[in-house]
């Protein structure tokens, strides 16, 4: 019973200590530009999916407004360095039934005003699984859906890195 009461009081106690679970960027960083990520893979258009998802994640988060490079307090540069699809599940006849898509990116966020690097993170990886359909065209469509899901996860991870590391 005492443990339960302590758990209920924990948020109040931590709130009074000035503890916070979110970081703060330098106060002058209110806007960010997200140029199209560079694609160093053989997968066409993956940079469009990832960049769009990152912009959407910043917009949804609301901490930084996404603007053009000329108006930005910070610029987030990204490069996609890995894109792979591997089989992870098979049926009893050893036919592939499920794949795992993995996307890896390198990131660097720069403070435009002070000409400094706010953070650099290499090898940010996200994955999404998708099932094989009978028709090849359906499997390709599923891969694109998995890429969209991985892109959303990458976008959220990047926003978290950009806004909580300080």
PDB file of N, CA, C and O in Angstrom, residues 10-66:
ATOM      1  N   UNK A  10       4.837  10.331  -6.725  1.00  0.00           N
ATOM      2  CA  UNK A  10       6.092  10.531  -7.447  1.00  0.00           C
ATOM      3  C   UNK A  10       6.023  11.672  -8.466  1.00  0.00           C
ATOM      4  O   UNK A  10       6.908  12.523  -8.483  1.00  0.00           O
ATOM      5  N   UNK A  11       4.978  11.762  -9.304  1.00  0.00           N
ATOM      6  CA  UNK A  11       4.937  12.884 -10.247  1.00  0.00           C
ATOM      7  C   UNK A  11       4.897  14.247  -9.553  1.00  0.00           C
ATOM      8  O   UNK A  11       5.502  15.203 -10.022  1.00  0.00           O
ATOM      9  N   UNK A  12       4.204  14.325  -8.431  1.00  0.00           N
ATOM     10  CA  UNK A  12       4.131  15.592  -7.695  1.00  0.00           C
ATOM     11  C   UNK A  12       5.498  15.945  -7.139  1.00  0.00           C
ATOM     12  O   UNK A  12       5.956  17.089  -7.229  1.00  0.00           O
ATOM     13  N   UNK A  13       6.179  14.948  -6.561  1.00  0.00           N
ATOM     14  CA  UNK A  13       7.498  15.196  -5.985  1.00  0.00           C
ATOM     15  C   UNK A  13       8.502  15.603  -7.046  1.00  0.00           C
ATOM     16  O   UNK A  13       9.280  16.538  -6.857  1.00  0.00           O
ATOM     17  N   UNK A  14       8.493  14.901  -8.173  1.00  0.00           N
ATOM     18  CA  UNK A  14       9.435  15.234  -9.236  1.00  0.00           C
ATOM     19  C   UNK A  14       9.117  16.588  -9.851  1.00  0.00           C
ATOM     20  O   UNK A  14      10.010  17.331 -10.227  1.00  0.00           O
ATOM     21  N   UNK A  15       7.848  16.911  -9.955  1.00  0.00           N
ATOM     22  CA  UNK A  15       7.452  18.204 -10.513  1.00  0.00           C
ATOM     23  C   UNK A  15       7.968  19.356  -9.667  1.00  0.00           C
ATOM     24  O   UNK A  15       8.352  20.392 -10.175  1.00  0.00           O
ATOM     25  N   UNK A  16       8.013  19.179  -8.363  1.00  0.00           N
ATOM     26  CA  UNK A  16       8.495  20.225  -7.475  1.00  0.00           C
ATOM     27  C   UNK A  16       9.998  20.384  -7.493  1.00  0.00           C
ATOM     28  O   UNK A  16      10.520  21.392  -7.026  1.00  0.00           O
ATOM     29  N   UNK A  17      10.719  19.428  -8.023  1.00  0.00           N
ATOM     30  CA  UNK A  17      12.180  19.477  -8.037  1.00  0.00           C
ATOM     31  C   UNK A  17      12.736  20.114  -9.304  1.00  0.00           C
ATOM     32  O   UNK A  17      13.936  20.156  -9.496  1.00  0.00           O
ATOM     33  N   UNK A  18      11.865  20.515 -10.195  1.00  0.00           N
ATOM     34  CA  UNK A  18      12.345  21.091 -11.447  1.00  0.00           C
ATOM     35  C   UNK A  18      12.762  20.036 -12.449  1.00  0.00           C
ATOM     36  O   UNK A  18      13.330  20.337 -13.482  1.00  0.00           O
ATOM     37  N   UNK A  19      12.448  18.781 -12.182  1.00  0.00           N
ATOM     38  CA  UNK A  19      12.787  17.697 -13.098  1.00  0.00           C
ATOM     39  C   UNK A  19      11.888  17.773 -14.314  1.00  0.00           C
ATOM     40  O   UNK A  19      10.702  18.055 -14.208  1.00  0.00           O
ATOM     41  N   UNK A  20      12.448  17.547 -15.476  1.00  0.00           N
ATOM     42  CA  UNK A  20      11.652  17.545 -16.695  1.00  0.00           C
ATOM     43  C   UNK A  20      12.062  16.372 -17.568  1.00  0.00           C
ATOM     44  O   UNK A  20      13.224  15.969 -17.544  1.00  0.00           O
ATOM     45  N   UNK A  21      11.123  15.840 -18.328  1.00  0.00           N
ATOM     46  CA  UNK A  21      11.420  14.714 -19.204  1.00  0.00           C
ATOM     47  C   UNK A  21      11.659  15.181 -20.637  1.00  0.00           C
ATOM     48  O   UNK A  21      11.883  14.379 -21.507  1.00  0.00           O
ATOM     49  N   UNK A  22      11.564  16.473 -20.891  1.00  0.00           N
ATOM     50  CA  UNK A  22      11.853  16.960 -22.230  1.00  0.00           C
ATOM     51  C   UNK A  22      12.990  17.975 -22.166  1.00  0.00           C
ATOM     52  O   UNK A  22      13.120  18.713 -21.216  1.00  0.00           O
ATOM     53  N   UNK A  23      13.798  17.955 -23.188  1.00  0.00           N
ATOM     54  CA  UNK A  23      14.924  18.868 -23.221  1.00  0.00           C
ATOM     55  C   UNK A  23      14.501  20.204 -23.778  1.00  0.00           C
ATOM     56  O   UNK A  23      13.371  20.413 -24.191  1.00  0.00           O
ATOM     57  N   UNK A  24      15.425  21.107 -23.772  1.00  0.00           N
ATOM     58  CA  UNK A  24      15.140  22.408 -24.349  1.00  0.00           C
ATOM     59  C   UNK A  24      16.266  22.768 -25.303  1.00  0.00           C
ATOM     60  O   UNK A  24      17.440  22.641 -24.973  1.00  0.00           O
ATOM     61  N   UNK A  25      15.881  23.186 -26.465  1.00  0.00           N
ATOM     62  CA  UNK A  25      16.844  23.699 -27.425  1.00  0.00           C
ATOM     63  C   UNK A  25      17.282  25.075 -26.960  1.00  0.00           C
ATOM     64  O   UNK A  25      16.617  25.695 -26.131  1.00  0.00           O
ATOM     65  N   UNK A  26      18.378  25.587 -27.477  1.00  0.00           N
ATOM     66  CA  UNK A  26      18.718  26.980 -27.173  1.00  0.00           C
ATOM     67  C   UNK A  26      17.513  27.873 -27.483  1.00  0.00           C
ATOM     68  O   UNK A  26      16.779  27.630 -28.445  1.00  0.00           O
ATOM     69  N   UNK A  27      17.301  28.877 -26.679  1.00  0.00           N
ATOM     70  CA  UNK A  27      16.077  29.682 -26.761  1.00  0.00           C
ATOM     71  C   UNK A  27      15.889  30.374 -28.120  1.00  0.00           C
ATOM     72  O   UNK A  27      14.757  30.671 -28.506  1.00  0.00           O
ATOM     73  N   UNK A  28      16.957  30.611 -28.845  1.00  0.00           N
ATOM     74  CA  UNK A  28      16.818  31.289 -30.132  1.00  0.00           C
ATOM     75  C   UNK A  28      16.453  30.341 -31.272  1.00  0.00           C
ATOM     76  O   UNK A  28      16.211  30.781 -32.392  1.00  0.00           O
ATOM     77  N   UNK A  29      16.390  29.046 -31.010  1.00  0.00           N
ATOM     78  CA  UNK A  29      16.030  28.074 -32.044  1.00  0.00           C
ATOM     79  C   UNK A  29      14.519  27.854 -32.005  1.00  0.00           C
ATOM     80  O   UNK A  29      13.999  27.154 -31.144  1.00  0.00           O
ATOM     81  N   UNK A  30      13.827  28.472 -32.945  1.00  0.00           N
ATOM     82  CA  UNK A  30      12.363  28.344 -33.035  1.00  0.00           C
ATOM     83  C   UNK A  30      11.900  27.773 -34.364  1.00  0.00           C
ATOM     84  O   UNK A  30      10.751  27.356 -34.494  1.00  0.00           O
ATOM     85  N   UNK A  31      12.795  27.781 -35.351  1.00  0.00           N
ATOM     86  CA  UNK A  31      12.444  27.281 -36.681  1.00  0.00           C
ATOM     87  C   UNK A  31      13.521  26.328 -37.170  1.00  0.00           C
ATOM     88  O   UNK A  31      14.680  26.407 -36.763  1.00  0.00           O
ATOM     89  N   UNK A  32      13.120  25.437 -38.055  1.00  0.00           N
ATOM     90  CA  UNK A  32      14.056  24.468 -38.620  1.00  0.00           C
ATOM     91  C   UNK A  32      13.740  24.278 -40.098  1.00  0.00           C
ATOM     92  O   UNK A  32      12.587  24.316 -40.506  1.00  0.00           O
ATOM     93  N   UNK A  33      14.782  24.113 -40.880  1.00  0.00           N
ATOM     94  CA  UNK A  33      14.646  23.752 -42.291  1.00  0.00           C
ATOM     95  C   UNK A  33      15.072  22.293 -42.425  1.00  0.00           C
ATOM     96  O   UNK A  33      16.007  21.849 -41.755  1.00  0.00           O
ATOM     97  N   UNK A  34      14.373  21.576 -43.281  1.00  0.00           N
ATOM     98  CA  UNK A  34      14.696  20.172 -43.518  1.00  0.00           C
ATOM     99  C   UNK A  34      14.866  19.978 -45.024  1.00  0.00           C
ATOM    100  O   UNK A  34      13.919  19.647 -45.739  1.00  0.00           O
ATOM    101  N   UNK A  35      16.088  20.217 -45.524  1.00  0.00           N
ATOM    102  CA  UNK A  35      16.323  19.983 -46.953  1.00  0.00           C
ATOM    103  C   UNK A  35      16.132  18.497 -47.273  1.00  0.00           C
ATOM    104  O   UNK A  35      16.272  17.643 -46.399  1.00  0.00           O
ATOM    105  N   UNK A  36      15.832  18.203 -48.514  1.00  0.00           N
ATOM    106  CA  UNK A  36      15.637  16.811 -48.919  1.00  0.00           C
ATOM    107  C   UNK A  36      16.877  16.005 -48.551  1.00  0.00           C
ATOM    108  O   UNK A  36      18.000  16.437 -48.777  1.00  0.00           O
ATOM    109  N   UNK A  37      16.663  14.881 -47.905  1.00  0.00           N
ATOM    110  CA  UNK A  37      17.776  14.034 -47.486  1.00  0.00           C
ATOM    111  C   UNK A  37      18.513  13.508 -48.716  1.00  0.00           C
ATOM    112  O   UNK A  37      17.917  13.280 -49.766  1.00  0.00           O
ATOM    113  N   UNK A  38      19.806  13.309 -48.579  1.00  0.00           N
ATOM    114  CA  UNK A  38      20.601  12.706 -49.642  1.00  0.00           C
ATOM    115  C   UNK A  38      20.419  11.191 -49.592  1.00  0.00           C
ATOM    116  O   UNK A  38      20.415  10.602 -48.515  1.00  0.00           O
ATOM    117  N   UNK A  39      20.279  10.593 -50.744  1.00  0.00           N
ATOM    118  CA  UNK A  39      20.053   9.151 -50.833  1.00  0.00           C
ATOM    119  C   UNK A  39      21.315   8.469 -51.346  1.00  0.00           C
ATOM    120  O   UNK A  39      21.671   8.607 -52.505  1.00  0.00           O
ATOM    121  N   UNK A  40      21.983   7.738 -50.455  1.00  0.00           N
ATOM    122  CA  UNK A  40      23.191   7.006 -50.833  1.00  0.00           C
ATOM    123  C   UNK A  40      22.895   5.520 -51.024  1.00  0.00           C
ATOM    124  O   UNK A  40      23.797   4.689 -50.930  1.00  0.00           O
ATOM    125  N   UNK A  41      21.632   5.201 -51.266  1.00  0.00           N
ATOM    126  CA  UNK A  41      21.245   3.811 -51.488  1.00  0.00           C
ATOM    127  C   UNK A  41      20.834   3.637 -52.949  1.00  0.00           C
ATOM    128  O   UNK A  41      20.761   4.610 -53.701  1.00  0.00           O
ATOM    129  N   UNK A  42      20.555   2.421 -53.316  1.00  0.00           N
ATOM    130  CA  UNK A  42      20.083   2.130 -54.664  1.00  0.00           C
ATOM    131  C   UNK A  42      18.557   2.180 -54.756  1.00  0.00           C
ATOM    132  O   UNK A  42      17.992   1.959 -55.819  1.00  0.00           O
ATOM    133  N   UNK A  43      17.896   2.473 -53.640  1.00  0.00           N
ATOM    134  CA  UNK A  43      16.432   2.500 -53.609  1.00  0.00           C
ATOM    135  C   UNK A  43      15.925   3.854 -54.088  1.00  0.00           C
ATOM    136  O   UNK A  43      16.161   4.878 -53.447  1.00  0.00           O
ATOM    137  N   UNK A  44      15.211   3.882 -55.214  1.00  0.00           N
ATOM    138  CA  UNK A  44      14.731   5.166 -55.730  1.00  0.00           C
ATOM    139  C   UNK A  44      13.634   5.766 -54.851  1.00  0.00           C
ATOM    140  O   UNK A  44      12.805   5.049 -54.293  1.00  0.00           O
ATOM    141  N   UNK A  45      13.679   7.076 -54.695  1.00  0.00           N
ATOM    142  CA  UNK A  45      12.652   7.888 -54.022  1.00  0.00           C
ATOM    143  C   UNK A  45      12.558   7.691 -52.516  1.00  0.00           C
ATOM    144  O   UNK A  45      11.692   8.287 -51.883  1.00  0.00           O
ATOM    145  N   UNK A  46      13.440   6.903 -51.910  1.00  0.00           N
ATOM    146  CA  UNK A  46      13.375   6.711 -50.460  1.00  0.00           C
ATOM    147  C   UNK A  46      13.595   8.042 -49.737  1.00  0.00           C
ATOM    148  O   UNK A  46      13.009   8.294 -48.687  1.00  0.00           O
ATOM    149  N   UNK A  47      14.393   8.924 -50.324  1.00  0.00           N
ATOM    150  CA  UNK A  47      14.655  10.226 -49.700  1.00  0.00           C
ATOM    151  C   UNK A  47      13.392  11.076 -49.604  1.00  0.00           C
ATOM    152  O   UNK A  47      13.220  11.837 -48.653  1.00  0.00           O
ATOM    153  N   UNK A  48      12.495  10.938 -50.548  1.00  0.00           N
ATOM    154  CA  UNK A  48      11.236  11.685 -50.502  1.00  0.00           C
ATOM    155  C   UNK A  48      10.363  11.225 -49.342  1.00  0.00           C
ATOM    156  O   UNK A  48       9.792  12.040 -48.623  1.00  0.00           O
ATOM    157  N   UNK A  49      10.243   9.914 -49.168  1.00  0.00           N
ATOM    158  CA  UNK A  49       9.448   9.366 -48.067  1.00  0.00           C
ATOM    159  C   UNK A  49       9.995   9.823 -46.717  1.00  0.00           C
ATOM    160  O   UNK A  49       9.247  10.269 -45.849  1.00  0.00           O
ATOM    161  N   UNK A  50      11.316   9.700 -46.550  1.00  0.00           N
ATOM    162  CA  UNK A  50      11.932  10.015 -45.263  1.00  0.00           C
ATOM    163  C   UNK A  50      11.831  11.517 -44.969  1.00  0.00           C
ATOM    164  O   UNK A  50      11.425  11.921 -43.874  1.00  0.00           O
ATOM    165  N   UNK A  51      12.187  12.355 -45.935  1.00  0.00           N
ATOM    166  CA  UNK A  51      12.147  13.799 -45.719  1.00  0.00           C
ATOM    167  C   UNK A  51      10.728  14.259 -45.399  1.00  0.00           C
ATOM    168  O   UNK A  51      10.518  15.042 -44.460  1.00  0.00           O
ATOM    169  N   UNK A  52       9.763  13.768 -46.147  1.00  0.00           N
ATOM    170  CA  UNK A  52       8.370  14.147 -45.910  1.00  0.00           C
ATOM    171  C   UNK A  52       7.932  13.741 -44.504  1.00  0.00           C
ATOM    172  O   UNK A  52       7.252  14.497 -43.805  1.00  0.00           O
ATOM    173  N   UNK A  53       8.337  12.562 -44.066  1.00  0.00           N
ATOM    174  CA  UNK A  53       7.963  12.086 -42.728  1.00  0.00           C
ATOM    175  C   UNK A  53       8.612  12.927 -41.631  1.00  0.00           C
ATOM    176  O   UNK A  53       7.987  13.189 -40.596  1.00  0.00           O
ATOM    177  N   UNK A  54       9.851  13.361 -41.844  1.00  0.00           N
ATOM    178  CA  UNK A  54      10.535  14.202 -40.857  1.00  0.00           C
ATOM    179  C   UNK A  54       9.843  15.560 -40.754  1.00  0.00           C
ATOM    180  O   UNK A  54       9.588  16.055 -39.652  1.00  0.00           O
ATOM    181  N   UNK A  55       9.515  16.162 -41.880  1.00  0.00           N
ATOM    182  CA  UNK A  55       8.813  17.448 -41.878  1.00  0.00           C
ATOM    183  C   UNK A  55       7.472  17.298 -41.161  1.00  0.00           C
ATOM    184  O   UNK A  55       7.099  18.134 -40.327  1.00  0.00           O
ATOM    185  N   UNK A  56       6.743  16.241 -41.464  1.00  0.00           N
ATOM    186  CA  UNK A  56       5.445  16.002 -40.816  1.00  0.00           C
ATOM    187  C   UNK A  56       5.614  15.811 -39.305  1.00  0.00           C
ATOM    188  O   UNK A  56       4.814  16.322 -38.514  1.00  0.00           O
ATOM    189  N   UNK A  57       6.656  15.103 -38.891  1.00  0.00           N
ATOM    190  CA  UNK A  57       6.895  14.878 -37.461  1.00  0.00           C
ATOM    191  C   UNK A  57       7.204  16.190 -36.739  1.00  0.00           C
ATOM    192  O   UNK A  57       6.712  16.416 -35.629  1.00  0.00           O
ATOM    193  N   UNK A  58       8.004  17.049 -37.347  1.00  0.00           N
ATOM    194  CA  UNK A  58       8.263  18.368 -36.747  1.00  0.00           C
ATOM    195  C   UNK A  58       6.971  19.181 -36.667  1.00  0.00           C
ATOM    196  O   UNK A  58       6.703  19.832 -35.666  1.00  0.00           O
ATOM    197  N   UNK A  59       6.182  19.145 -37.714  1.00  0.00           N
ATOM    198  CA  UNK A  59       4.929  19.901 -37.735  1.00  0.00           C
ATOM    199  C   UNK A  59       3.961  19.398 -36.669  1.00  0.00           C
ATOM    200  O   UNK A  59       3.309  20.187 -35.995  1.00  0.00           O
ATOM    201  N   UNK A  60       3.877  18.111 -36.511  1.00  0.00           N
ATOM    202  CA  UNK A  60       2.987  17.507 -35.517  1.00  0.00           C
ATOM    203  C   UNK A  60       3.469  17.799 -34.107  1.00  0.00           C
ATOM    204  O   UNK A  60       2.678  18.095 -33.218  1.00  0.00           O
ATOM    205  N   UNK A  61       4.785  17.741 -33.898  1.00  0.00           N
ATOM    206  CA  UNK A  61       5.365  17.983 -32.572  1.00  0.00           C
ATOM    207  C   UNK A  61       5.110  19.411 -32.114  1.00  0.00           C
ATOM    208  O   UNK A  61       4.833  19.658 -30.946  1.00  0.00           O
ATOM    209  N   UNK A  62       5.247  20.362 -33.017  1.00  0.00           N
ATOM    210  CA  UNK A  62       4.941  21.746 -32.701  1.00  0.00           C
ATOM    211  C   UNK A  62       6.039  22.539 -32.014  1.00  0.00           C
ATOM    212  O   UNK A  62       5.911  23.749 -31.844  1.00  0.00           O
ATOM    213  N   UNK A  63       7.107  21.918 -31.598  1.00  0.00           N
ATOM    214  CA  UNK A  63       8.183  22.645 -30.904  1.00  0.00           C
ATOM    215  C   UNK A  63       8.927  23.573 -31.851  1.00  0.00           C
ATOM    216  O   UNK A  63       9.258  24.697 -31.500  1.00  0.00           O
ATOM    217  N   UNK A  64       9.212  23.101 -33.071  1.00  0.00           N
ATOM    218  CA  UNK A  64       9.906  23.913 -34.065  1.00  0.00           C
ATOM    219  C   UNK A  64       9.032  24.042 -35.304  1.00  0.00           C
ATOM    220  O   UNK A  64       8.458  23.061 -35.771  1.00  0.00           O
ATOM    221  N   UNK A  65       8.971  25.248 -35.828  1.00  0.00           N
ATOM    222  CA  UNK A  65       8.222  25.483 -37.055  1.00  0.00           C
ATOM    223  C   UNK A  65       9.134  25.168 -38.241  1.00  0.00           C
ATOM    224  O   UNK A  65      10.289  25.591 -38.270  1.00  0.00           O
ATOM    225  N   UNK A  66       8.637  24.435 -39.210  1.00  0.00           N
ATOM    226  CA  UNK A  66       9.416  24.094 -40.399  1.00  0.00           C
ATOM    227  C   UNK A  66       9.289  25.232 -41.400  1.00  0.00           C
ATOM    228  O   UNK A  66       8.180  25.635 -41.768  1.00  0.00           O
TER     229      UNK A  66
END
